[in-house]
Short mmCIF file of C-alpha atoms in Angstrom, two decimals:
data_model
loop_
_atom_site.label_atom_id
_atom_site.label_comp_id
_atom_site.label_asym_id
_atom_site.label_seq_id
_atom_site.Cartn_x
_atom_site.Cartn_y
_atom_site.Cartn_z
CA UNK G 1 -12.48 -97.60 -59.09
CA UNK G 2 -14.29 -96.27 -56.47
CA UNK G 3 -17.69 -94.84 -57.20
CA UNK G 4 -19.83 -92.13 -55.00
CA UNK G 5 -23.38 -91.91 -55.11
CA UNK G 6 -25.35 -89.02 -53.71
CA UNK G 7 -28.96 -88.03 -52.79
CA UNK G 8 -31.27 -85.86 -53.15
CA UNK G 9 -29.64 -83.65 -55.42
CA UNK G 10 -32.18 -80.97 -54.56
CA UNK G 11 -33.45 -80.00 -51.21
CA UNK G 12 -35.55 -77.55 -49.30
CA UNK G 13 -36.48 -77.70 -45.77
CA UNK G 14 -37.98 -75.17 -43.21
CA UNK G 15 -36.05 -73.60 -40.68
CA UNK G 16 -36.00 -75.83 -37.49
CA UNK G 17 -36.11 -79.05 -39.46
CA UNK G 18 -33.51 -81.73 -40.27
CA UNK G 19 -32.13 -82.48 -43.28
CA UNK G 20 -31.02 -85.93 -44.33
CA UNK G 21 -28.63 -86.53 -47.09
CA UNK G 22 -27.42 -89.63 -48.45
CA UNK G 23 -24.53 -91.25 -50.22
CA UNK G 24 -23.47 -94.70 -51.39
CA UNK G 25 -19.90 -96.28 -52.10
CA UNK G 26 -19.05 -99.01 -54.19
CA UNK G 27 -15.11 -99.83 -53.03
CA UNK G 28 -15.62 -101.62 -49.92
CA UNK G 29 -11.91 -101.00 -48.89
CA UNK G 30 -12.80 -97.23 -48.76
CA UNK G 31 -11.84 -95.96 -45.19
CA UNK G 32 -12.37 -92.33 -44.55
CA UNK G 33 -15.07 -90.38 -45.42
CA UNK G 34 -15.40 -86.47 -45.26
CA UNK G 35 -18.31 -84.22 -46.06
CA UNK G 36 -18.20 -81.04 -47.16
CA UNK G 37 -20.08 -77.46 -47.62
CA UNK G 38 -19.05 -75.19 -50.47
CA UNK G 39 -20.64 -71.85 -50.26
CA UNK G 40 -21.68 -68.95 -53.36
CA UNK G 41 -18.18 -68.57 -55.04
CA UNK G 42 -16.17 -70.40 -52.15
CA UNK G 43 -14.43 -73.71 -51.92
CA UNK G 44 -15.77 -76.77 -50.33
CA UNK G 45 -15.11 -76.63 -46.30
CA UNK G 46 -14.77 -79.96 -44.60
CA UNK G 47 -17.44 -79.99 -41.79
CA UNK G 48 -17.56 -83.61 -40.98
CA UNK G 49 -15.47 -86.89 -41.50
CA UNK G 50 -16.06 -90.62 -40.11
CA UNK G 51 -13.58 -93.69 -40.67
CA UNK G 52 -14.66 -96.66 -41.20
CA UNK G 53 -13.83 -98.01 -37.61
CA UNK G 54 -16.41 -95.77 -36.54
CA UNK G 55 -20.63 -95.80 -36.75
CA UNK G 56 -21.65 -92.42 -36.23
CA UNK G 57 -20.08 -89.03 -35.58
CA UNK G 58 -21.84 -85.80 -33.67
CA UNK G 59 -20.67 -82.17 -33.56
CA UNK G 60 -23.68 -79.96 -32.47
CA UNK G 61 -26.33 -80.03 -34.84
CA UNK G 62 -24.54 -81.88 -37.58
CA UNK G 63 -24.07 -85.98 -37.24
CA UNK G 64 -22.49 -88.29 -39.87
CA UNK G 65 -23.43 -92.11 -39.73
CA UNK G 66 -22.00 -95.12 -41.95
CA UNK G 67 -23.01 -98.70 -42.69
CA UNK G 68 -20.15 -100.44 -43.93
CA UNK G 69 -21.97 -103.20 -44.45
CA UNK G 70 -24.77 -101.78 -46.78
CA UNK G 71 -22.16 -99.07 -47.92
CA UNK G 72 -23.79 -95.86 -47.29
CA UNK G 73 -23.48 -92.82 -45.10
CA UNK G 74 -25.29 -90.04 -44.23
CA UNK G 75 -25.06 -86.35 -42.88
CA UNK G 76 -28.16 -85.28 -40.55
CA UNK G 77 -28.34 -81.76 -39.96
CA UNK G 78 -30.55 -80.21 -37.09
CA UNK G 79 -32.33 -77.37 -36.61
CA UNK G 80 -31.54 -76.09 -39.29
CA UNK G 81 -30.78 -72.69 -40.11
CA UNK G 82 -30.95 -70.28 -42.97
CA UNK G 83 -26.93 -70.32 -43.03
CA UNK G 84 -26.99 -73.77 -43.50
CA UNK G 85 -27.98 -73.29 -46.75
CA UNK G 86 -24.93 -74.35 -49.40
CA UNK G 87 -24.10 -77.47 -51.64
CA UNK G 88 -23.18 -80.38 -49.33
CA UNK G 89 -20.93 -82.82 -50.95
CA UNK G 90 -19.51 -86.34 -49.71
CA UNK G 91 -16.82 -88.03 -50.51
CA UNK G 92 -14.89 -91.27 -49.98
CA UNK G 93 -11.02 -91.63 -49.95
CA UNK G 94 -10.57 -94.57 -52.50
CA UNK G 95 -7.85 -96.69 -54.30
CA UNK G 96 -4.77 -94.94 -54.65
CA UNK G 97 -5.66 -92.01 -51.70
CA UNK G 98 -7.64 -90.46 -54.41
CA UNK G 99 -11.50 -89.04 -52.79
CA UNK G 100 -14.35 -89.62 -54.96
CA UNK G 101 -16.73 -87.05 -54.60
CA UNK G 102 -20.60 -87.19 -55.11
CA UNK G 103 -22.64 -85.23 -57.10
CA UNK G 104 -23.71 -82.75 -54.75
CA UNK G 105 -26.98 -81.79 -52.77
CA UNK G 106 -28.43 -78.03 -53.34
CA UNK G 107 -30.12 -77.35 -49.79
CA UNK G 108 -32.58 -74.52 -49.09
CA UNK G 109 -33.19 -73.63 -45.71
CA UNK G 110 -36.78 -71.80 -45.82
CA UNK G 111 -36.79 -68.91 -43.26
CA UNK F 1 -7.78 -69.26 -39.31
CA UNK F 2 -4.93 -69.98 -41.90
CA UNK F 3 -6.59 -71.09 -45.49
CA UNK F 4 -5.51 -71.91 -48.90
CA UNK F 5 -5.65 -69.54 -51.38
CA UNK F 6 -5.67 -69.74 -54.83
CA UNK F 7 -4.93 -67.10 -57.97
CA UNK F 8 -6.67 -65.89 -60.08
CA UNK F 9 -10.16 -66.67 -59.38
CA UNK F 10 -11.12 -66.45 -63.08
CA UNK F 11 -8.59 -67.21 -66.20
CA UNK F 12 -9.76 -66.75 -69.60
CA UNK F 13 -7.72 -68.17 -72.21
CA UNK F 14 -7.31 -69.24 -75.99
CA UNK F 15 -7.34 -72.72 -76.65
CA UNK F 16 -3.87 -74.10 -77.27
CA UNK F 17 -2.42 -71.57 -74.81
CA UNK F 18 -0.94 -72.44 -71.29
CA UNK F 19 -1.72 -71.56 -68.28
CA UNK F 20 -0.35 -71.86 -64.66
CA UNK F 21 -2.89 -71.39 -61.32
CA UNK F 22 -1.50 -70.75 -58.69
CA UNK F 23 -1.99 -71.94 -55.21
CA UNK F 24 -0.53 -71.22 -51.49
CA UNK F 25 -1.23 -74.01 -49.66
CA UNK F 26 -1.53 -73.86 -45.51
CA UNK F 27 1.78 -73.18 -44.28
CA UNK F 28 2.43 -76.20 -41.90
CA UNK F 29 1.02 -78.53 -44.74
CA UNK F 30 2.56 -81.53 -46.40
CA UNK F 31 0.54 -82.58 -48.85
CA UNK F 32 -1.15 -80.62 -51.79
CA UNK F 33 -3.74 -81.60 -54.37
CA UNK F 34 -5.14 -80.50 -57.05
CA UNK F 35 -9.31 -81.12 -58.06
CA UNK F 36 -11.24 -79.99 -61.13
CA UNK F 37 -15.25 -79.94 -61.06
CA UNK F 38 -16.81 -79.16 -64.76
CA UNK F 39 -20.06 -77.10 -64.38
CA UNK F 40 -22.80 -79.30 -63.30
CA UNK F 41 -20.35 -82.54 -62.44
CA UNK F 42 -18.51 -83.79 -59.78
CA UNK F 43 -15.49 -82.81 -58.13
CA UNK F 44 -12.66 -85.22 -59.28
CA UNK F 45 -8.99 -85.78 -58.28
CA UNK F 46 -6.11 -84.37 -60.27
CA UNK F 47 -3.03 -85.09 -58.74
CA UNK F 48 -1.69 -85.34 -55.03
CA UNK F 49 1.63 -84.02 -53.92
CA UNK F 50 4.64 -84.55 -51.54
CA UNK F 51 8.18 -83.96 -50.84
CA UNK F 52 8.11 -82.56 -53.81
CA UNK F 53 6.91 -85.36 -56.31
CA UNK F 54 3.59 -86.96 -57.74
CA UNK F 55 2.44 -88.96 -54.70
CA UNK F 56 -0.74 -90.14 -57.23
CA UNK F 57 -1.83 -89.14 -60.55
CA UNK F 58 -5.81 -89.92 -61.87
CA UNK F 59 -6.19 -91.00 -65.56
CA UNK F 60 -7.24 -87.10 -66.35
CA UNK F 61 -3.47 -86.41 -65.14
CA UNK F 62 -2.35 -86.97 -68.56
CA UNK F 63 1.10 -85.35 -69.91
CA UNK F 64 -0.44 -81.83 -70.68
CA UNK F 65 -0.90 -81.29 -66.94
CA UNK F 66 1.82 -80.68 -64.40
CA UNK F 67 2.42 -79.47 -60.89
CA UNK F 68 5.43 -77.50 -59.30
CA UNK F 69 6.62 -76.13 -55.74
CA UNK F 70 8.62 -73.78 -57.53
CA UNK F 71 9.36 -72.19 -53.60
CA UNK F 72 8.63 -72.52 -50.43
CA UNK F 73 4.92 -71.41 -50.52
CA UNK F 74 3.39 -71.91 -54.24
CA UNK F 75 2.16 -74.94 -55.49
CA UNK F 76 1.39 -74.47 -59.05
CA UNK F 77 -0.59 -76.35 -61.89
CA UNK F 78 0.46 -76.08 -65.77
CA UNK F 79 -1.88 -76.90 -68.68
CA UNK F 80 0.55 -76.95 -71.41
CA UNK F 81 -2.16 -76.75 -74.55
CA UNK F 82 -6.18 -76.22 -73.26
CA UNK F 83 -8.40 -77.29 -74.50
CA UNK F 84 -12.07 -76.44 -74.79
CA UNK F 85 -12.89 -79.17 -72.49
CA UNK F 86 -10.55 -77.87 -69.65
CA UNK F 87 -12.89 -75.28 -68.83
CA UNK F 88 -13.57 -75.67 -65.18
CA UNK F 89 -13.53 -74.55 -62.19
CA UNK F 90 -9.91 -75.78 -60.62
CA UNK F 91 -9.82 -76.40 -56.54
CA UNK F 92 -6.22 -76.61 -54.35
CA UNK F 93 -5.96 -78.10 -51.33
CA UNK F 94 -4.10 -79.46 -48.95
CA UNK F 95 -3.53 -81.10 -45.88
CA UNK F 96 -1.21 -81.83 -43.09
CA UNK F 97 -0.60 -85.66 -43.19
CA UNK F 98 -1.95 -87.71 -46.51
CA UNK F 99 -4.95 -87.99 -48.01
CA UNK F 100 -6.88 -89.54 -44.79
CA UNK F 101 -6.69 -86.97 -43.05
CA UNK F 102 -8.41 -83.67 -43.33
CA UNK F 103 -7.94 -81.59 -46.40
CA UNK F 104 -8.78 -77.82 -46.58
CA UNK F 105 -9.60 -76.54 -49.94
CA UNK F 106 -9.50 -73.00 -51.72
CA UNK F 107 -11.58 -71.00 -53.44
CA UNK F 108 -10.96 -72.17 -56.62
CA UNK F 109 -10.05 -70.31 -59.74
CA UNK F 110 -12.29 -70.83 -62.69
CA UNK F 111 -11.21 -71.08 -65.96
CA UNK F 112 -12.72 -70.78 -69.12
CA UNK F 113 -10.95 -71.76 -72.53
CA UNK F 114 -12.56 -70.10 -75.57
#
């Protein structure tokens, strides 16, 4: 099955930076792929999604970009803000419509 | 903004015991689901739902587990016998077309067999 690697699993940035996280795939049939932001005590909240017929994705300060070939994609975040800080996962939609999530990156924005 | 929401947001139970969460999915929604993430792992699929049936099932989906619409708002999951190793935190979700397409999740209810 399909198998989602993510990086860093840590990571702290100061406010105004960008933040770069990464995340490989292993199914190369895998067509969708969402990222999410899950908050103290919330769920996950989709913030982002590209499919596969697509290179790169913008909505304000966040961007999504994936290399089918190579299998990876990655969310850039701008400017960043204290509010941006949460656990950012990513995911890929995989055999049988079933997503595969990452691990999970921890990211501290640094006022 | 509609959301999902889920009940309780913490179950304690014995092991061997059953237990139901409960979920209300978005009201215009087809399609419901059904994650668990285990402290400190990923989040990984349960079970996906639609007109009323299994749409897909992953290997942890085994015959202790099972999922209801028991009305026209509740989508419901059923452990029949926990186990220590159930303890997890338990997200819904659902979306309005299948699974490629956007799914909203809620805010989980955690549960903790003792």
């Amino acid at each position: 099955g399909e198998n989602v690697e993510q990086h860093p699993s840590t990571l702290s940035v100061q406010e105004g930076d960008s933040a770069v996280i990464k995340c490989t795939y292993s199914d190369s049939a895998s067509n969708y792929f969402p990222w999410y932001k899950q908050e103290l005590g919330k769920g996950p909240q989709l913030i982002i999604d590209i499919r596969s017929n697509v290179g790169e994705k913008k909505d304000q300060r966040i961007a999504v970009t994936l290399n089918k070939t190579a299998k990876h994609f990655s969310l850039h975040i701008t400017e960043t803000q204290p509010e941006d800080s949460a656990v950012y996962f990513c995911a890929a939609l995989g055999a049988g419509n079933q997503f595969y999530f990452g691990t999970g990156t921890s990211l501290t924005v640094i006022p | 903004e509609p959301e999902v929401t889920q009940t309780p947001s913490h179950q304690v139970t014995q092991m061997g015991q059953e237990v139901i969460l409960r979920c209300v999915p978005i009201s215009n929604h087809l399609y419901f689901y059904w994650y668990r993430q285990i402290l400190g792992q990923k989040v990984e699929f349960l079970v996906s739902f639609y007109n009323n049936e299994i749409s897909e099932k992953s290997e942890i989906f085994d015959d202790q587990f099972s999922v209801e619409r028991p009305d026209g708002s509740n989508f419901t999951l059923k452990i029949r016998s926990t186990k220590l190793e159930d303890s997890a935190m338990y997200f819904c979700a659902s979306s309005e077309v299948r699974a490629s397409y956007e799914q909203y999740f809620g805010p989980g209810t955690r549960l903790t067999v003792t």
